[in-house]
mmCIF file of N, CA and C in Angstrom:
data_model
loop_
_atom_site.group_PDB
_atom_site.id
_atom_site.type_symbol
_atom_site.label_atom_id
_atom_site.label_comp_id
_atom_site.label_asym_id
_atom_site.label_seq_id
_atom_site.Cartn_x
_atom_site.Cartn_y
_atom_site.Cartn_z
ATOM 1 N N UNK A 506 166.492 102.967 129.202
ATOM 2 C CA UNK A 506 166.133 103.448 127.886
ATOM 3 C C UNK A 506 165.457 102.335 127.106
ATOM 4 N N UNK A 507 163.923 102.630 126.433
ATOM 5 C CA UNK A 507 163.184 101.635 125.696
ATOM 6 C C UNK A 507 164.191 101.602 124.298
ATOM 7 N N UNK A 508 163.894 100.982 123.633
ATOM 8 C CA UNK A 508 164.590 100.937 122.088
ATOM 9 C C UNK A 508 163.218 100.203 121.600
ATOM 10 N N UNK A 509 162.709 100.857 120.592
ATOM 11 C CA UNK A 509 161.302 100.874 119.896
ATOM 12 C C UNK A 509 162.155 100.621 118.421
ATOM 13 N N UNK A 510 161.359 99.249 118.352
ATOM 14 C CA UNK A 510 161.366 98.444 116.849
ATOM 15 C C UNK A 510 160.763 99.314 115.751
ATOM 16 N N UNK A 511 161.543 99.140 114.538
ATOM 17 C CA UNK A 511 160.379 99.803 113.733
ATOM 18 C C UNK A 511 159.362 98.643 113.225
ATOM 19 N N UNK A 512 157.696 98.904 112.931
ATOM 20 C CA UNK A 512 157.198 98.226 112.687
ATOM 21 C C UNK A 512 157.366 96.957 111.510
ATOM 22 N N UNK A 513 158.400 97.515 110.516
ATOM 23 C CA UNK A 513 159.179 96.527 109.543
ATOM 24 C C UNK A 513 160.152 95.833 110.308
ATOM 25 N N UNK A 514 160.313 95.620 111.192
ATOM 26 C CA UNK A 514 160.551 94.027 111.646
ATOM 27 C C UNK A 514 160.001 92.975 112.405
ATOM 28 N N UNK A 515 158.431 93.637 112.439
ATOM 29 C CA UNK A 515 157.477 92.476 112.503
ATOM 30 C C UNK A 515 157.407 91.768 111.074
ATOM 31 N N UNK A 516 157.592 92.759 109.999
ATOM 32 C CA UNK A 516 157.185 91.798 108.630
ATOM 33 C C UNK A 516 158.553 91.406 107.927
ATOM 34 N N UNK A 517 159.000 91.162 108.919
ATOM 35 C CA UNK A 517 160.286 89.787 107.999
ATOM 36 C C UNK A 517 160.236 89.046 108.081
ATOM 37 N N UNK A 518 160.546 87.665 107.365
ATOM 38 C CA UNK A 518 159.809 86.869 107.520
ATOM 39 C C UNK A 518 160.445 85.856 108.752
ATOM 40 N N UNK A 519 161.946 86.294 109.324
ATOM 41 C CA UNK A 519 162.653 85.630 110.321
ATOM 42 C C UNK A 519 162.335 86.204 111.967
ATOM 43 N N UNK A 520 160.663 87.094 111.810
ATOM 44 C CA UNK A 520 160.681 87.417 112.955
ATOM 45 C C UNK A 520 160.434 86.537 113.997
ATOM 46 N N UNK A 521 160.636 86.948 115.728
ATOM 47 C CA UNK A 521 160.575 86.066 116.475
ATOM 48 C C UNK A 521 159.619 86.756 117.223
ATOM 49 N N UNK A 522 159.054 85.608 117.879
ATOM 50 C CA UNK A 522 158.253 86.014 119.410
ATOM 51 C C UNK A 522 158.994 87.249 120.461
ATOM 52 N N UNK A 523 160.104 87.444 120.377
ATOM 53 C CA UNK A 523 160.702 87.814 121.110
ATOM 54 C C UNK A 523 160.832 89.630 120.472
ATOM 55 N N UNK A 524 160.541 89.755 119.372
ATOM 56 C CA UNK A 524 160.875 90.763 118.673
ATOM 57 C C UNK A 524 158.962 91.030 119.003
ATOM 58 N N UNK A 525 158.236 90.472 118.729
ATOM 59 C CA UNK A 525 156.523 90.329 118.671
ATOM 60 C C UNK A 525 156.659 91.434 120.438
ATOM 61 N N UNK A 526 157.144 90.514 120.925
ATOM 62 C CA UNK A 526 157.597 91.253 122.485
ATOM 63 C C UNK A 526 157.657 92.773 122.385
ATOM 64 N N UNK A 527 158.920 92.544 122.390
ATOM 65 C CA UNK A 527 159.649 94.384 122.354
ATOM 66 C C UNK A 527 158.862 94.824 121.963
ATOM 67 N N UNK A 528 158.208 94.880 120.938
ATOM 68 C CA UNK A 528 157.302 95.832 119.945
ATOM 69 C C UNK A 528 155.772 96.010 120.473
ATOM 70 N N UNK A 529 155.349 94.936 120.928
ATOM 71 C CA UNK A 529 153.874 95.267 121.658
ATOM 72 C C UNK A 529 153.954 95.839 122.828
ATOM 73 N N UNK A 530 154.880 94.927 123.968
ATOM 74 C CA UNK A 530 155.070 95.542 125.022
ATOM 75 C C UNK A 530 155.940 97.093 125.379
ATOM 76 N N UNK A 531 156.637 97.427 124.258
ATOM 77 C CA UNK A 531 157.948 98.464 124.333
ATOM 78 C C UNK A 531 158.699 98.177 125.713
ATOM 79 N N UNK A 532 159.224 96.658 124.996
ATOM 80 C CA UNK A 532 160.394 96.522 126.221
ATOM 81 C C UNK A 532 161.604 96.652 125.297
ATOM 82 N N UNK A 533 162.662 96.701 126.539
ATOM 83 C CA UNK A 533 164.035 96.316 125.571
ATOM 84 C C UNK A 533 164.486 94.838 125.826
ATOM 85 N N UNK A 534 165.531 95.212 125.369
ATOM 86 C CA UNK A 534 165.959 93.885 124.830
ATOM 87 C C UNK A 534 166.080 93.232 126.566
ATOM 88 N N UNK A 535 166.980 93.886 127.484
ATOM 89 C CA UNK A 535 167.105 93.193 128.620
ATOM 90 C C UNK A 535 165.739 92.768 129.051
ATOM 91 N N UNK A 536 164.467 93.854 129.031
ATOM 92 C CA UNK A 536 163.211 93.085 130.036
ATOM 93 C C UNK A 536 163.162 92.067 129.021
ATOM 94 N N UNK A 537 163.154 92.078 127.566
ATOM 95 C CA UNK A 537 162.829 90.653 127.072
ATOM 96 C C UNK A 537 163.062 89.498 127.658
ATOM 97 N N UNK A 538 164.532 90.070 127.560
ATOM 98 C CA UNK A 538 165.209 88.886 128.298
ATOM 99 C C UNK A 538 165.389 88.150 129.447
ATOM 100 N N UNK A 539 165.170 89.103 130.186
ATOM 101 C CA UNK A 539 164.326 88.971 131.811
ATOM 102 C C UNK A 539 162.901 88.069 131.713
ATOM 103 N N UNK A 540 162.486 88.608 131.136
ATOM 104 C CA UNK A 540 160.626 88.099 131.148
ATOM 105 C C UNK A 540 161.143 86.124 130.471
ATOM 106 N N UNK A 541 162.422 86.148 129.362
ATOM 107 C CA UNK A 541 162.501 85.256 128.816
ATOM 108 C C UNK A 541 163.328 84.050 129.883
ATOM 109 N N UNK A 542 164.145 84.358 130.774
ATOM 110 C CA UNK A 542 164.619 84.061 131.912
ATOM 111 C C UNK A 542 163.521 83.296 132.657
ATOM 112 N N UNK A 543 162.955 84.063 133.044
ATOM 113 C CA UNK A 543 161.362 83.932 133.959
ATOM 114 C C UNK A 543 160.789 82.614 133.683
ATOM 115 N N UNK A 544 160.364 82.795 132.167
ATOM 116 C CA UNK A 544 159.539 81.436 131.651
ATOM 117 C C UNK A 544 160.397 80.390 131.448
ATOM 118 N N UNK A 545 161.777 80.777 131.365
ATOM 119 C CA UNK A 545 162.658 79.053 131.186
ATOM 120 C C UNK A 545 162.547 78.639 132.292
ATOM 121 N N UNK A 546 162.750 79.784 133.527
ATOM 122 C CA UNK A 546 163.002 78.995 135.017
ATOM 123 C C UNK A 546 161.331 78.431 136.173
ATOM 124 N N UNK A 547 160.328 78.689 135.324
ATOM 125 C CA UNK A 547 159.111 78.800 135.755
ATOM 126 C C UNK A 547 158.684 77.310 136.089
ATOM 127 N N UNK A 548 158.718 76.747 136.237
ATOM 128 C CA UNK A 548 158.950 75.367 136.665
ATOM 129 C C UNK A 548 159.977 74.925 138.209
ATOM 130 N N UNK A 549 160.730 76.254 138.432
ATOM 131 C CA UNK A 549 161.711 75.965 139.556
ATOM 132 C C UNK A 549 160.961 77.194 140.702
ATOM 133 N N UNK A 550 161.987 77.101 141.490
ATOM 134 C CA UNK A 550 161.589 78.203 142.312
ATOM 135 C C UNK A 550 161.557 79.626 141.745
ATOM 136 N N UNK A 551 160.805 80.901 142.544
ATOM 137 C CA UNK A 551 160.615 82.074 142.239
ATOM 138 C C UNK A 551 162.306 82.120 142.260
ATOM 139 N N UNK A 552 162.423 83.445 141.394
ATOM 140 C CA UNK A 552 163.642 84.287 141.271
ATOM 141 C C UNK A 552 164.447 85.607 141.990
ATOM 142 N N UNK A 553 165.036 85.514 142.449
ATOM 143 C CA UNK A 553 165.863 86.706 143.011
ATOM 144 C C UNK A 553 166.162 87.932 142.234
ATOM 145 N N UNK A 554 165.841 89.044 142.963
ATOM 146 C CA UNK A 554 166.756 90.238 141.912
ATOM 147 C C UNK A 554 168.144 89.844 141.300
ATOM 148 N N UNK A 555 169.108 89.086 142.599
ATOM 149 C CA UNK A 555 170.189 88.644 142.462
ATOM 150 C C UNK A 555 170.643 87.658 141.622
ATOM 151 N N UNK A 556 170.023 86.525 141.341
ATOM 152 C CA UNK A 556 169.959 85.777 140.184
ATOM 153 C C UNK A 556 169.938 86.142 139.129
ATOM 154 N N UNK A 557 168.529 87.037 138.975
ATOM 155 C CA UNK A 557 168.341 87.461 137.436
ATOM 156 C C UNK A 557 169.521 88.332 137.142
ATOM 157 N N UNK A 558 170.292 89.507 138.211
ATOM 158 C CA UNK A 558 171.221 90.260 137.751
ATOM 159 C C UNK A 558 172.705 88.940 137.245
ATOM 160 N N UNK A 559 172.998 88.063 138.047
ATOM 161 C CA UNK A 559 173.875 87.258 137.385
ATOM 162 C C UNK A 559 173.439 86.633 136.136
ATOM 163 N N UNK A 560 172.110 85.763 136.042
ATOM 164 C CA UNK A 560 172.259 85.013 134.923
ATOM 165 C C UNK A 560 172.396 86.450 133.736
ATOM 166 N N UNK A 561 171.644 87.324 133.701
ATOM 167 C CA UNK A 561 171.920 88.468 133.115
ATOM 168 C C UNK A 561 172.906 88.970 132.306
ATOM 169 N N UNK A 562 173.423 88.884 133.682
ATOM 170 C CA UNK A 562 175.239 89.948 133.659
ATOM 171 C C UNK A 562 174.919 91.553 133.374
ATOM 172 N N UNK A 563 173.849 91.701 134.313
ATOM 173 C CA UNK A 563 174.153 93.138 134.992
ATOM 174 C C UNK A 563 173.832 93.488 136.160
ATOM 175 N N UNK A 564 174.028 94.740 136.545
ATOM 176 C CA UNK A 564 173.922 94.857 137.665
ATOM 177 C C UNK A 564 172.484 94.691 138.695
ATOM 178 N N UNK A 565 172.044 95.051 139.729
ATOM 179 C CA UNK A 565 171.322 94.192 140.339
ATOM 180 C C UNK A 565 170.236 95.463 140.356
ATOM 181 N N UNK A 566 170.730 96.894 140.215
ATOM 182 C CA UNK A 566 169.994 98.003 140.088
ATOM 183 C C UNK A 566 168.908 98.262 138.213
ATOM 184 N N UNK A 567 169.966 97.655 137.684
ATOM 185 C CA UNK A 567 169.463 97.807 135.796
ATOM 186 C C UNK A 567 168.461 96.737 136.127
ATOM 187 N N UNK A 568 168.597 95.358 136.674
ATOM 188 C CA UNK A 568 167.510 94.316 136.725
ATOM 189 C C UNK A 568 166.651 95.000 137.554
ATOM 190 N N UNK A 569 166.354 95.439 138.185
ATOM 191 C CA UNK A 569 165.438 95.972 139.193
ATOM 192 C C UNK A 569 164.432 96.853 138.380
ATOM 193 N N UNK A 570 164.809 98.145 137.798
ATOM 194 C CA UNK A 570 164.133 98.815 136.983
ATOM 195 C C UNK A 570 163.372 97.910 135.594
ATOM 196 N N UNK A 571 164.070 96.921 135.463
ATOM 197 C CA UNK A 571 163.205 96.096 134.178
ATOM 198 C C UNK A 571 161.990 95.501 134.767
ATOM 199 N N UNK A 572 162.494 94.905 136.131
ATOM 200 C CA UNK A 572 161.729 93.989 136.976
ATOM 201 C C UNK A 572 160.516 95.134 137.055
ATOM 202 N N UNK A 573 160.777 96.160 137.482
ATOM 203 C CA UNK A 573 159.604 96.847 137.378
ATOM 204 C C UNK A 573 158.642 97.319 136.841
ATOM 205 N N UNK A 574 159.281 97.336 135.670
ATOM 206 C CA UNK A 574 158.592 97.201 134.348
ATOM 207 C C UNK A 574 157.392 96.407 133.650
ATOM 208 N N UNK A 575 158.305 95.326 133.704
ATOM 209 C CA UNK A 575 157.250 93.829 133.425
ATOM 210 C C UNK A 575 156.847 93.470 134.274
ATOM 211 N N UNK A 576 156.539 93.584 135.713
ATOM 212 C CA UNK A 576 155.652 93.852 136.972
ATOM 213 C C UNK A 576 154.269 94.852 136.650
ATOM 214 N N UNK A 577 154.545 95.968 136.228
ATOM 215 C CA UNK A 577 153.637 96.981 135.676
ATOM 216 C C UNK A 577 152.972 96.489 134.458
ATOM 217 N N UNK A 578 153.766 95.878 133.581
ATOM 218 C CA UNK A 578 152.325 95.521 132.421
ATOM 219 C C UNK A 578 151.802 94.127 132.573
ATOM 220 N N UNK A 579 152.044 93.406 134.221
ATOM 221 C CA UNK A 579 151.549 92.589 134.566
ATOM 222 C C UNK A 579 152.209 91.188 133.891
ATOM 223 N N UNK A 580 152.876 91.152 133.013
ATOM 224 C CA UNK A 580 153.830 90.381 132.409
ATOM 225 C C UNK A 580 154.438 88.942 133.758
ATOM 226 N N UNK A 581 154.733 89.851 134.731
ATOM 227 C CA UNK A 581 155.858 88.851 135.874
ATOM 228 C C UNK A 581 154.889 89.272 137.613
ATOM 229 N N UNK A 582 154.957 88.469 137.881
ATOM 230 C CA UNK A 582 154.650 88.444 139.266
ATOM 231 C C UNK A 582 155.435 88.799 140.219
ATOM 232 N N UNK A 583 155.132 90.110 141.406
ATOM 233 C CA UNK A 583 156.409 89.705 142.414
ATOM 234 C C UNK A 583 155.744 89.309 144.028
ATOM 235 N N UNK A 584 156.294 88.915 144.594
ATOM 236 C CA UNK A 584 156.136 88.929 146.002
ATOM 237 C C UNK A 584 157.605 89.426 146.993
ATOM 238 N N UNK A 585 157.288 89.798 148.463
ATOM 239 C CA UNK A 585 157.728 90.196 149.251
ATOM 240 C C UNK A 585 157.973 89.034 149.514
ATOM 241 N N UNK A 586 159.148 88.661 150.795
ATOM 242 C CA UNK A 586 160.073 87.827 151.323
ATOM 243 C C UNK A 586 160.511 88.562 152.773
ATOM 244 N N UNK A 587 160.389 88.444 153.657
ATOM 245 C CA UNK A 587 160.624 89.040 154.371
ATOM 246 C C UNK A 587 162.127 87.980 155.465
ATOM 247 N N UNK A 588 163.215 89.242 155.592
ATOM 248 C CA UNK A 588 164.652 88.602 155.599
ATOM 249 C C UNK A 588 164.403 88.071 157.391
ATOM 250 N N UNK A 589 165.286 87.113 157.909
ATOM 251 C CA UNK A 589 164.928 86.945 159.531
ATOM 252 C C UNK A 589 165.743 87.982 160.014
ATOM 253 N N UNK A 590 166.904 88.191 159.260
ATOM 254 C CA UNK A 590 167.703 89.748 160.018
ATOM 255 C C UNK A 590 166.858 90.864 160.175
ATOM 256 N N UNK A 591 165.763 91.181 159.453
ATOM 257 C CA UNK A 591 164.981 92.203 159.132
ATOM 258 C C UNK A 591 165.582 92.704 157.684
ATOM 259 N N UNK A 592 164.452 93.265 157.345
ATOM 260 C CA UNK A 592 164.219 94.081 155.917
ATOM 261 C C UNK A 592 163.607 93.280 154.939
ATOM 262 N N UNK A 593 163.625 93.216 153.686
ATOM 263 C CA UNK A 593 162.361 91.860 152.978
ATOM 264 C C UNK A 593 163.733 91.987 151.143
ATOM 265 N N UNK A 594 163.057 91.265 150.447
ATOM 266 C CA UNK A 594 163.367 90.842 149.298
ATOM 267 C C UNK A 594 162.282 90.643 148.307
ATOM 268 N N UNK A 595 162.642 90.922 147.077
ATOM 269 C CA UNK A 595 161.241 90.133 146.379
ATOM 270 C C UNK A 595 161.829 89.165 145.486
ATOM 271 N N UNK A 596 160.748 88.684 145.065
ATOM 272 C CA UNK A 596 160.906 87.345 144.101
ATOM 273 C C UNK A 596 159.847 87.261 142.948
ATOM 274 N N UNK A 597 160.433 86.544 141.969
ATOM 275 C CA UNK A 597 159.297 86.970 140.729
ATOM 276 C C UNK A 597 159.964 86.059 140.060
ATOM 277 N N UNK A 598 158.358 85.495 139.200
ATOM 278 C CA UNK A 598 157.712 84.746 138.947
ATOM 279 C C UNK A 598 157.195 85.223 137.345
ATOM 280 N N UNK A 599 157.417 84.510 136.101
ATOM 281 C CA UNK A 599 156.433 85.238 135.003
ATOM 282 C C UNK A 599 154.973 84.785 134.931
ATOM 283 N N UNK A 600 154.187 85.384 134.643
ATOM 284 C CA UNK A 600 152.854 84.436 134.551
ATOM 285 C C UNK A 600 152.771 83.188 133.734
ATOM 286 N N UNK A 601 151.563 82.759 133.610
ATOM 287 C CA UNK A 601 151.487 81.267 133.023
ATOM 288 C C UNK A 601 151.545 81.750 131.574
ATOM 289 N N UNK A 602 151.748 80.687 130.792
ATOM 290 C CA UNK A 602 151.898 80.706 129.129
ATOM 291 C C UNK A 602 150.504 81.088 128.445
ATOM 292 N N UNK A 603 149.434 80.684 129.626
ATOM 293 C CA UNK A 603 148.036 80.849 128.900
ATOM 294 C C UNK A 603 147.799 82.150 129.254
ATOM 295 N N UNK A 604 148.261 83.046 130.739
ATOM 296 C CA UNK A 604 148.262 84.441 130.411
ATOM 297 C C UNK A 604 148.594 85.283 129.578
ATOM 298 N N UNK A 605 150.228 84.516 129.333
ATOM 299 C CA UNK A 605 151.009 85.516 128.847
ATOM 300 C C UNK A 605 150.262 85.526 127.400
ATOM 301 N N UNK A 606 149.850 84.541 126.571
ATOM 302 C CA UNK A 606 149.316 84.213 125.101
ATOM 303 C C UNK A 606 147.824 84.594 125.454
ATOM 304 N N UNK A 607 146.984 85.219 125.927
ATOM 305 C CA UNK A 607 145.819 86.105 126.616
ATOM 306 C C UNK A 607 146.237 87.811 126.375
ATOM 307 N N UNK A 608 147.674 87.715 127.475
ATOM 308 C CA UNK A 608 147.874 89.670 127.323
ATOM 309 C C UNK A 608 147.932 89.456 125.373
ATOM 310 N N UNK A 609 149.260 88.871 125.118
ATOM 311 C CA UNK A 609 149.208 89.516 123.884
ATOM 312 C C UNK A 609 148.226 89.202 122.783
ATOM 313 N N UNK A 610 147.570 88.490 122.805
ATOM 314 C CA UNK A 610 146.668 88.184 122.163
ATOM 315 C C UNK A 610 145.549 89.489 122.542
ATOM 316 N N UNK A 611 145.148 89.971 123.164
ATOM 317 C CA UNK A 611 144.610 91.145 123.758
ATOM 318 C C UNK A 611 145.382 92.471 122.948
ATOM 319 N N UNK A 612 147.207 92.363 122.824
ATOM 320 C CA UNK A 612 147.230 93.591 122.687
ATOM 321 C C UNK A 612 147.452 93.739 120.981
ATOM 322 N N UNK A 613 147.160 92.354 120.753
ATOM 323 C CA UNK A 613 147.693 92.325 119.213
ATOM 324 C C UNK A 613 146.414 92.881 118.580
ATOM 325 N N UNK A 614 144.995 92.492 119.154
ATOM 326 C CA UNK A 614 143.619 92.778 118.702
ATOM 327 C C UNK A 614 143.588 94.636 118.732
ATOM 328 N N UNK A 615 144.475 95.126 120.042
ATOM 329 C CA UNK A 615 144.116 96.336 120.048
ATOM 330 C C UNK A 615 144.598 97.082 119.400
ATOM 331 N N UNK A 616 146.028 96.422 118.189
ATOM 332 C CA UNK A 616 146.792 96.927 117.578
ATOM 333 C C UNK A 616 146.023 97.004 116.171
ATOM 334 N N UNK A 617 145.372 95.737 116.155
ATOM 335 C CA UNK A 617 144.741 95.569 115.331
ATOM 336 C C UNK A 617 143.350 96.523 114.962
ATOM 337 N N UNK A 618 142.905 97.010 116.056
ATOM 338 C CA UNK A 618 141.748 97.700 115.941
ATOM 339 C C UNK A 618 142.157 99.389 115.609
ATOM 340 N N UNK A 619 143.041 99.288 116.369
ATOM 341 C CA UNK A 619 143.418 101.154 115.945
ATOM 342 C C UNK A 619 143.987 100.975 114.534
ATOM 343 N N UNK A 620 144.608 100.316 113.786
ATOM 344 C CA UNK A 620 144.664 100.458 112.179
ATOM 345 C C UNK A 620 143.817 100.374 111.881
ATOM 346 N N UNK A 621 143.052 99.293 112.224
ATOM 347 C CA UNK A 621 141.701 99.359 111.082
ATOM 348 C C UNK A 621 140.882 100.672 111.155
ATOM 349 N N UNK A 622 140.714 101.244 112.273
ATOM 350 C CA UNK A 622 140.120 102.468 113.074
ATOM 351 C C UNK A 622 140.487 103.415 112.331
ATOM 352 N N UNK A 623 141.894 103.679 111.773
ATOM 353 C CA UNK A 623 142.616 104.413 111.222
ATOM 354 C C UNK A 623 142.395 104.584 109.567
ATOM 355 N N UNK A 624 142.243 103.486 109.341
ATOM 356 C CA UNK A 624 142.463 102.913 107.887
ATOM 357 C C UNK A 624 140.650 103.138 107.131
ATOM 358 N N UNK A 625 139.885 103.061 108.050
ATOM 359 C CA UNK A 625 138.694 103.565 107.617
ATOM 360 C C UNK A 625 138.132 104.916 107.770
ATOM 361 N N UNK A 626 139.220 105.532 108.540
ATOM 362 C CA UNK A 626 138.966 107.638 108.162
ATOM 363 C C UNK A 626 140.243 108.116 107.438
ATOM 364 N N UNK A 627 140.672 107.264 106.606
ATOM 365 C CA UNK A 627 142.007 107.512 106.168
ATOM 366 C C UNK A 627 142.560 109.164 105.709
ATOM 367 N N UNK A 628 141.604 108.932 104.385
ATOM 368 C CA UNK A 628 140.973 110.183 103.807
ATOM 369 C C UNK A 628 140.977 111.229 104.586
ATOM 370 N N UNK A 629 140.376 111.057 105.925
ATOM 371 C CA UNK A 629 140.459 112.395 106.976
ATOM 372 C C UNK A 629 141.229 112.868 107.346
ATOM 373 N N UNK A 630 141.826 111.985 107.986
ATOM 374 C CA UNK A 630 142.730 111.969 108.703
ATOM 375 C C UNK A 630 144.450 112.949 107.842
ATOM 376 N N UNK A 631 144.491 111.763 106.951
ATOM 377 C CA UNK A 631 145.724 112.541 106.005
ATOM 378 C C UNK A 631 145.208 114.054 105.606
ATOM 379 N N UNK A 632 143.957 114.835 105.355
ATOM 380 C CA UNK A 632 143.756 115.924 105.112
ATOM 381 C C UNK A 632 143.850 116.964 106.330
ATOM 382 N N UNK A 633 143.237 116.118 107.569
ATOM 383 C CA UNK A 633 143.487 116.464 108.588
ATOM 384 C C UNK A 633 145.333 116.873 108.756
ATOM 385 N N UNK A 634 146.145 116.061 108.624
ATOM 386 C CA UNK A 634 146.872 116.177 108.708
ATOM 387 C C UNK A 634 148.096 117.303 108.151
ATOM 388 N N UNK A 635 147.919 117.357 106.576
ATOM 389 C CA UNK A 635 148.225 118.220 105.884
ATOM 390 C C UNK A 635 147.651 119.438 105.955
ATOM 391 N N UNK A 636 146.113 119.646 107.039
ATOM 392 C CA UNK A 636 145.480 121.160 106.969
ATOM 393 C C UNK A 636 146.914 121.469 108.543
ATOM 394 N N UNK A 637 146.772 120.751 109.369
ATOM 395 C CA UNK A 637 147.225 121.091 110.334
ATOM 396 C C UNK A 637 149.153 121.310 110.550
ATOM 397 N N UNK A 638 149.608 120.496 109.975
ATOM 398 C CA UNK A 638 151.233 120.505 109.841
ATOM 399 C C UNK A 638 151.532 121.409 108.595
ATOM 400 N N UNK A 639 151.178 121.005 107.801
ATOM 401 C CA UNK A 639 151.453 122.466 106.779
ATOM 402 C C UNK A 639 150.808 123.359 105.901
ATOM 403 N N UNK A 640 150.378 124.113 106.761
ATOM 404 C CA UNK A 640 149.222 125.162 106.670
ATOM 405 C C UNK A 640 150.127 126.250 105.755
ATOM 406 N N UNK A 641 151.756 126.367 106.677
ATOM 407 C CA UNK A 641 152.357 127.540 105.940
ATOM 408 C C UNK A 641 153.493 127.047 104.616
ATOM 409 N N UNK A 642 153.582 125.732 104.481
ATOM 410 C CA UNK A 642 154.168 125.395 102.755
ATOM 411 C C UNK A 642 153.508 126.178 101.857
#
C-alpha cells in the first residue's frame, strides 16, 4: 500500500529530502527507506533481499515488492547471482547521487510544468469543471 503525502508537506518549512521522495516518486515510507539503505551502503558491496529484509525488520517478501518498485522507476539497480546449488538471487545497488539528483530533478521540472500548464488555463479549466461535476446543483 502507497501512502500519498498531501502536497502541504512539501511546504513546511522542516521538510526533508526524504518526504521530497515519497511525494515525487509515490513511495512509502519502507521503499524510502530501502532506496535510503541503498545509498548509505553504496560504497560496500551490492545488497541482498535478505539483508535489506533484516536491516529493515521485515519480512523478505514486503522487501521484495518495494525492491520492485524502485527497480521500476529506475531508482535501484538489480542484478542476477546465480546460486552453485542452482537457482539465482538478486542484488541491488541504488544508482549514483548524480542520477538519482538527474531523476528528480527531471521529475520536479515535470511537476513543475503541469502547474504552470494548469495555472495558465485556469479560468477553463475551473468552468470546465463546474459545467461537468455539477451540471445538476
Amino acid at each position: 500500500m502507497t501512502i500519498t503525502l498531501p502536497i502541504s508537506t512539501l511546504l513546511r518549512t522542516n521538510t526533508t529530502i526524504r518526504d521530497l521522495f515519497i511525494y515525487l516518486y509515490e513511495l512509502s515510507p519502507l521503499d524510502a527507506d530501502l532506496l535510503f539503505i541503498l545509498i548509505k551502503n553504496a560504497k560496500k558491496n551490492p545488497m541482498s533481499q535478505e539483508e535489506l529484509a533484516e536491516l529493515s525488520k521485515r519480512k523478505k517478501t514486503t522487501v521484495f515488492r518495494s525492491m520492485q518498485k524502485l527497480v521500476g522507476l529506475r531508482l535501484c539497480n538489480r542484478t542476477m547471482q546465480t546460486k552453485k546449488e542452482g537457482g539465482y538471487y538478486y542484488l541491488y545497488t541504488a544508482i549514483t547521487m548524480e542520477e538519482l539528483r538527474t531523476e528528480t530533478l527531471k521529475r520536479v521540472r515535470e511537476l513543475e510544468q503541469s502547474i504552470s500548464k494548469l495555472l495558465k488555463t485556469f479560468e477553463s479549466h475551473i468552468q470546465r469543471t463546474i459545467t461537468t461535476f455539477y451540471q445538476e446543483v
